[in-house]
XYZ file of C-alpha atoms in Angstrom:
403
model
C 100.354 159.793 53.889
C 101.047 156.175 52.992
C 102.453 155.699 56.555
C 99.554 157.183 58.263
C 97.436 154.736 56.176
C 99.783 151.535 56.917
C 99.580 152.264 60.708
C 95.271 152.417 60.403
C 95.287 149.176 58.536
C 97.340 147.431 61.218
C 95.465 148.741 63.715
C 92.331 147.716 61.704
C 93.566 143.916 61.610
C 94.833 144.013 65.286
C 91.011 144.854 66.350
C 89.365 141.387 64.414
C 92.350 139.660 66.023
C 91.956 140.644 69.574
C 88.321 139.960 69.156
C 88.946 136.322 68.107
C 91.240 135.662 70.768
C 88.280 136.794 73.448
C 85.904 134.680 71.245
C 87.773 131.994 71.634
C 88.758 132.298 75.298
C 85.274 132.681 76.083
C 84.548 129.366 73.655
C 87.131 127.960 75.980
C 85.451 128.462 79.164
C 81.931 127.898 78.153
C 83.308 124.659 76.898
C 84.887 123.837 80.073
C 81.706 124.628 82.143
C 79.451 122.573 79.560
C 81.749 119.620 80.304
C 81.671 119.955 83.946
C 78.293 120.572 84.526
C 77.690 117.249 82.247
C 80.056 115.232 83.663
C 78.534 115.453 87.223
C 75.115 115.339 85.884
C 76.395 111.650 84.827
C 78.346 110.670 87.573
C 74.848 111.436 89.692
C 72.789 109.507 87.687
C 75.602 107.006 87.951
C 75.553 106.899 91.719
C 71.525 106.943 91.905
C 71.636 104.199 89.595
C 74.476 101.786 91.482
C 72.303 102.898 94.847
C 68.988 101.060 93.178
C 71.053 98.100 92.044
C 72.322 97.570 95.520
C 68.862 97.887 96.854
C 67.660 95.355 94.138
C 70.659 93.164 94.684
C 69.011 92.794 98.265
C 65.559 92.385 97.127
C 67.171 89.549 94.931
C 68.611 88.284 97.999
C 65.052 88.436 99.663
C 63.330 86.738 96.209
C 66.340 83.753 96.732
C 65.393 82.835 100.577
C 61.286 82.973 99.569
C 59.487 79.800 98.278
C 60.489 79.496 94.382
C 56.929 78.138 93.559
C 54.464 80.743 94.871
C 56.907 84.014 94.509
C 57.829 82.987 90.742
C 56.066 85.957 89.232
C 57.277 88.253 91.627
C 60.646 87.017 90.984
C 60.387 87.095 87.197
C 58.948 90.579 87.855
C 62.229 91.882 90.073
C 64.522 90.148 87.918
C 63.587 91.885 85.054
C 63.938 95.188 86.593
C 67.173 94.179 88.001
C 68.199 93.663 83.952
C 66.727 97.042 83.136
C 68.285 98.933 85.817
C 72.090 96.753 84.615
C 71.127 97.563 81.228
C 71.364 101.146 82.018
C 74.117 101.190 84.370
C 76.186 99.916 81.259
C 74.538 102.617 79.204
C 75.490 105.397 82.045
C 78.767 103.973 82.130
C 79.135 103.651 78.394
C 78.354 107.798 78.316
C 80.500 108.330 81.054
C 83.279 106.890 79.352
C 82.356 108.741 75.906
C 82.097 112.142 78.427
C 85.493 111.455 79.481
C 86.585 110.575 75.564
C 85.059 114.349 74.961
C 86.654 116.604 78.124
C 89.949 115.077 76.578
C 89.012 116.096 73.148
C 87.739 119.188 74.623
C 91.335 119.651 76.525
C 93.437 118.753 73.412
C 91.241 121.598 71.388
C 91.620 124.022 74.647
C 95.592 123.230 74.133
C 95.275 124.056 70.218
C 93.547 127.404 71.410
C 96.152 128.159 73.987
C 98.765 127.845 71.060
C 96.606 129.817 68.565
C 96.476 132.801 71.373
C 100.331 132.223 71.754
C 100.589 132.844 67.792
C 98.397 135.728 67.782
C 99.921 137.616 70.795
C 103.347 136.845 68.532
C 101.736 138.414 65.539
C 100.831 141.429 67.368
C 103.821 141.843 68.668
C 105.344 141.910 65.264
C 103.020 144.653 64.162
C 103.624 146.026 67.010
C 107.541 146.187 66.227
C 106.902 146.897 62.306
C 104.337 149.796 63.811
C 107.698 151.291 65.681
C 110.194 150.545 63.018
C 108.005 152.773 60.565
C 107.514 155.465 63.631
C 111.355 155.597 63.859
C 111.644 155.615 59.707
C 109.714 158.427 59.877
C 111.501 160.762 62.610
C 114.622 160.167 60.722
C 113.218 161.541 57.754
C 111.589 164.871 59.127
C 115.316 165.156 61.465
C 117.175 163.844 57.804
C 115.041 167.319 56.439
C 115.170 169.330 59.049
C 119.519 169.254 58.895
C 119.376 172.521 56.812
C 117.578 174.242 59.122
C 119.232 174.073 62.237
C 122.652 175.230 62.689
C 123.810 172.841 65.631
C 125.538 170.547 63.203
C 126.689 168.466 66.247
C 123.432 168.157 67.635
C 121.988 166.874 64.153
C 124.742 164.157 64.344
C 124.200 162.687 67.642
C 120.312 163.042 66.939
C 120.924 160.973 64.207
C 123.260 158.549 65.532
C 120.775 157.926 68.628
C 117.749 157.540 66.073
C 119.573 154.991 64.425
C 120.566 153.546 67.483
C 116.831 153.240 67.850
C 115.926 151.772 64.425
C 118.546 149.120 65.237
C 116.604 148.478 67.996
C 113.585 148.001 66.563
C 115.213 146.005 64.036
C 116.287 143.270 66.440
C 113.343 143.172 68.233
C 111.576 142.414 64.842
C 114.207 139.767 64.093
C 113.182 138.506 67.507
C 109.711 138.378 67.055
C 109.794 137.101 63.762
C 112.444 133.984 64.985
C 110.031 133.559 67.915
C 106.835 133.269 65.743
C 108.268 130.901 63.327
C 109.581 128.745 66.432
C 106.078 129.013 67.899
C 104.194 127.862 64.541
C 107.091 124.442 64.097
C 106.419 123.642 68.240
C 102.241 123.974 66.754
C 102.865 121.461 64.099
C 105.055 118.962 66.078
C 102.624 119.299 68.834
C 99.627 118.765 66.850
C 101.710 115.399 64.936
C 102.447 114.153 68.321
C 98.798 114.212 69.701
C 97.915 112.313 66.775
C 100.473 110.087 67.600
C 99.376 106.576 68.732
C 101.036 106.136 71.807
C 99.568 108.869 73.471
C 96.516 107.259 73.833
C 94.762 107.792 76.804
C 98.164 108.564 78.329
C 96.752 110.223 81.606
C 95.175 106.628 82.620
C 98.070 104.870 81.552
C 100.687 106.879 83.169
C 97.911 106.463 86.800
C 98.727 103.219 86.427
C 101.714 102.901 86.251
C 102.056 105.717 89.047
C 100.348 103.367 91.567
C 102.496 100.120 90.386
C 105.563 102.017 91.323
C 103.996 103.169 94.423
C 103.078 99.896 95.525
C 106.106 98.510 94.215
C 108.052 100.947 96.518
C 105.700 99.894 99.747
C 106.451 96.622 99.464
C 110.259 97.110 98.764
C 110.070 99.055 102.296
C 108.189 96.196 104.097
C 110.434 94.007 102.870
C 113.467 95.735 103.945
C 111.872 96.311 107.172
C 111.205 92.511 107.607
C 114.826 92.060 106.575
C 116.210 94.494 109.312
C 113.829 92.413 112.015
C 114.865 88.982 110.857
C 118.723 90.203 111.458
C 118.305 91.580 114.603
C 116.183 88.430 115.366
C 119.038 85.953 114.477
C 121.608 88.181 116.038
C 120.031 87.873 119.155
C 119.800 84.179 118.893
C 123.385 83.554 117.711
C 124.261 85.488 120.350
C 122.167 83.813 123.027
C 123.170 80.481 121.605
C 127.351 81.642 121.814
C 127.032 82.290 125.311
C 125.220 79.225 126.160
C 128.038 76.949 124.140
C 130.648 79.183 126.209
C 129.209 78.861 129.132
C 128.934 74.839 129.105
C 132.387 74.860 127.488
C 134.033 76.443 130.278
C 131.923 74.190 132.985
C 133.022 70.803 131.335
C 136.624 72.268 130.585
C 137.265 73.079 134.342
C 135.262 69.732 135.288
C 137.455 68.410 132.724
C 140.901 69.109 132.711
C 143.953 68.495 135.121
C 146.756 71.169 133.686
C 147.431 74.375 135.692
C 148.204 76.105 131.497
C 144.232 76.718 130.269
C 142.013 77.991 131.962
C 138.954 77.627 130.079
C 138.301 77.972 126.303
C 136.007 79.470 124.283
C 134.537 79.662 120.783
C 134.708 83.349 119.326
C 132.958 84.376 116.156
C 134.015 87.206 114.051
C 131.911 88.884 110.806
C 133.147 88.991 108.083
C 131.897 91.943 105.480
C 127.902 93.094 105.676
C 126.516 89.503 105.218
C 125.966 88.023 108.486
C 128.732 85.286 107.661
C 130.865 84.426 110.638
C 134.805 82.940 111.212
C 134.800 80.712 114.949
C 137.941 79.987 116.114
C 139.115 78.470 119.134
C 140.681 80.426 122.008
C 142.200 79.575 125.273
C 142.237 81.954 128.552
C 145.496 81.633 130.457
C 146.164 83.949 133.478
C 143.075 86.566 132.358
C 144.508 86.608 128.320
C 143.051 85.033 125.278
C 145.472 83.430 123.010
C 144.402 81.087 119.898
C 144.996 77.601 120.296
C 146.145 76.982 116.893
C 149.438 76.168 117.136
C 149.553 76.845 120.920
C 148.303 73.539 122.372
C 149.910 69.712 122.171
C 147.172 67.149 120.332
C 145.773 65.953 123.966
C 144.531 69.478 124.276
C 142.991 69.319 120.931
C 141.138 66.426 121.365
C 139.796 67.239 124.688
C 138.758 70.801 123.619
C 137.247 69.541 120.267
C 135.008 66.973 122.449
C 133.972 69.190 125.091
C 132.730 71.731 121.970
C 130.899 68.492 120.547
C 129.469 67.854 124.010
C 128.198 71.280 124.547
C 127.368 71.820 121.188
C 125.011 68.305 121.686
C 123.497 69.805 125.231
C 122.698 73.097 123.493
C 121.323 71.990 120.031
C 120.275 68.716 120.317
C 117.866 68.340 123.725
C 115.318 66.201 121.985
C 118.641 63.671 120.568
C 119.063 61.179 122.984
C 121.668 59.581 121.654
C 125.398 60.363 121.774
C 128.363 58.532 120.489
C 131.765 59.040 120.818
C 134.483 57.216 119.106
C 137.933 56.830 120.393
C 137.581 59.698 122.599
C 140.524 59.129 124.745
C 143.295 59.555 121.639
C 146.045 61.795 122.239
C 144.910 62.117 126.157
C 147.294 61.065 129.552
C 145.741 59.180 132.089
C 144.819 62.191 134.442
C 142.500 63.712 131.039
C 141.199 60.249 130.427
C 139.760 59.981 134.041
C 138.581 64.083 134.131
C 136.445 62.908 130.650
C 135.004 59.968 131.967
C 133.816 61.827 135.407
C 132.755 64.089 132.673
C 130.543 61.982 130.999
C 129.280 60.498 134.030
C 127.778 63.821 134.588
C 126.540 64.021 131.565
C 124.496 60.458 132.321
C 123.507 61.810 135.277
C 122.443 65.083 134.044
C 120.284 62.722 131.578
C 119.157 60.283 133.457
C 115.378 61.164 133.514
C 115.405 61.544 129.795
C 113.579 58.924 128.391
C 115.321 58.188 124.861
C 119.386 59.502 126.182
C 121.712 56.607 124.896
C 125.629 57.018 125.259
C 127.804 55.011 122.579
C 131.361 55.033 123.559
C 134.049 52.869 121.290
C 137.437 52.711 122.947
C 140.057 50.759 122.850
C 140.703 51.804 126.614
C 139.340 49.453 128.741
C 140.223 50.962 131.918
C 137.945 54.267 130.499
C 135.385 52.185 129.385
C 135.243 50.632 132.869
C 135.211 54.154 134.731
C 132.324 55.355 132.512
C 130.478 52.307 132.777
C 130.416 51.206 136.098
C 127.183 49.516 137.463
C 125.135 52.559 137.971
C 124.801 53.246 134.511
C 125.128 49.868 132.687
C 124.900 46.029 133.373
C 127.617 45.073 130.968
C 129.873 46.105 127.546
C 129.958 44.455 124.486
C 133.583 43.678 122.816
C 134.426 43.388 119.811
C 137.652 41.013 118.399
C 138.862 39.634 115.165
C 139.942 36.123 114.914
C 142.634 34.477 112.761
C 140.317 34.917 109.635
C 139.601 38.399 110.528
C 136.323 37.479 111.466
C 134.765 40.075 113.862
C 132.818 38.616 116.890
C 131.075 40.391 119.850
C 130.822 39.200 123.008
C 128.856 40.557 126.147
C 130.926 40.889 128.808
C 129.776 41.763 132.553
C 130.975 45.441 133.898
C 133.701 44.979 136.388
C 133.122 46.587 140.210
């Protein structure tokens, strides 16, 4: 029958189609091997041939060291040799790069077969499908001819409502398989425009490259960050260190320092502010065990005082290669019994200095009775003062230290 025969001719073309898609898997894998095999083939030559130019690079080496008059032919002889044997690197490396230009042919081809099997194993299954849509065509017409023969009316119905069940089911799957080969065939064609495409262009070497920038990008980005994370810890530590030694000093020279029973001591406190390392110091006094800030809590005597003992500890902390300090009008704001605890103060200070070579203390007061108490004859022969005549003209005059 004509169905009979349309089910032998499929089955005729699936046969050449099968046997191209082995041809060409085996045309795939021969071509694979061919590449391989040639590709280390080269890359051994390659490595013979950079092991001889090392060993003539020495002998070069050798030929540069010997007398240039009696070894000249020798040398003309090796350096010729060493040419040949660069010529043919370049020509090893020049086939080596062709090789490479061929395995990616080869691979874009081996893709092209890969879709080409993909199209064939949809066309089969579309015969395949047409095959069972004319097996199912046919049942219903020997069942559609057999109705007058069997009695079972009922049965005939539901054996025809479950054959066309099936033909609707073969139906679909042909729709399937006919959507899915002409999706197949357009991702062919855009895949073929695309590897003609410009910018694809030895694409595996360029995206290696740019693989390794971003590794070594990240590397550094995490040396850096570990750098960072030392250098923080490394100026913690030191602001730290350097907040207790200013505290410590402070307190010293406050208790050396001042007469009232109200302070204590004082300190400098330093508080961070958001994730920079930014700081806010403030001021605080310790009265009976409790820290209180001074703004606002202490008269201008205690102000002045605390704001020169932080200048004098901030000096003996920061500034141990300075030798000079100078104070200017240091007694403002202070009662007699502060005035005499600073200049004991400073006296210790002198005396603290004294084998320092370059340590120079500037005072300008108009207290004379300080500037006497600091300078007394240990420390200094005589003062220097400074007055303004009618004119306002300044003059200076040495004058001899009082006992």
């Amino acid at each position: 029958t004509a169905v009979t025969a349309a089910i032998a001719a499929a089955n005729a073309a699936v046969g050449p189609a099968k046997a191209a898609r082995d041809s060409l898997l085996a045309q795939r894998d021969a071509m694979r091997q061919q590449q391989l095999a040639a590709e280390g083939a080269l890359e051994a030559q390659l490595r013979v041939i950079t092991a001889a130019q090392d060993g003539y690079a020495s002998k070069q080496r050798l030929v540069d060291d010997a007398n240039a008059a009696s070894r000249a032919s020798e040398l003309r002889q090796v350096t010729a040799q060493l040419e040949d044997l660069r010529a043919r690197r370049d020509a090893c490396a020049r086939e080596v790069t062709e090789l490479q230009e061929a395995v990616e042919e080869a691979s874009r081809a081996m893709a092209g077969h890969q879709k080409l099997l993909k199209h064939l194993e949809s066309t089969l299954d579309y015969r395949r499908s047409k095959r069972q849509q004319q097996q199912l065509e046919q049942q219903i017409h020997q069942l559609t001819q057999q109705i007058g023969q069997v009695g079972d009316r009922q049965a005939l119905v539901q054996a025809r409502q479950a054959a066309q069940e099936r033909r609707q089911e073969a139906q679909r799957r042909q729709y399937k398989a006919q959507g899915s080969y002409a999706v197949v065939v357009d991702n062919a064609a855009t895949a073929r425009r695309s590897l003609n495409d410009p910018k694809y262009h030895q694409i595996h070497a360029r995206y290696r490259k740019q693989l390794i920038e971003l590794k070594t990008t990240e590397m550094a980005a995490a040396d850096l960050d570990k750098y960072h994370k030392a250098l923080e810890r490394a100026l913690l530590a030191f602001h730290t260190g350097k907040m207790a030694d200013i505290n410590k000093i402070v307190k010293e020279l406050w208790q050396k320092t001042y007469r009232g029973q109200d302070i204590d001591n004082i300190q400098i406190k330093a508080d961070a502010e958001g994730t920079a390392r930014s700081y806010n110091y403030r001021v605080v006094m310790v009265s009976g065990g409790v820290e209180l800030d001074m703004r606002g809590r202490c008269s201008a005597g205690q102000k002045v005082l605390a704001c020169l003992i932080i200048r004098l500890a901030l000096a003996e902390t920061f500034c141990l290669n300075c030798g000079i300090l100078a104070l200017d009008e240091p007694t403002t704001n202070l009662d007699a019994e502060n005035s005499a605890s600073l200049a004991d103060a400073l006296r210790a200070v002198m005396a603290t200095r004294q084998e320092q070579d370059n340590f120079q203390l500037i005072v300008i007061t108009h207290d004379e009775h300080f500037a006497h108490m600091i300078g007394t004859r240990q420390h200094a022969e005589y003062l220097w003062r400074i007055t303004k005549d009618d004119q306002q003209h300044s003059h200076i005059a040495q004058e001899e230290i009082l006992e």
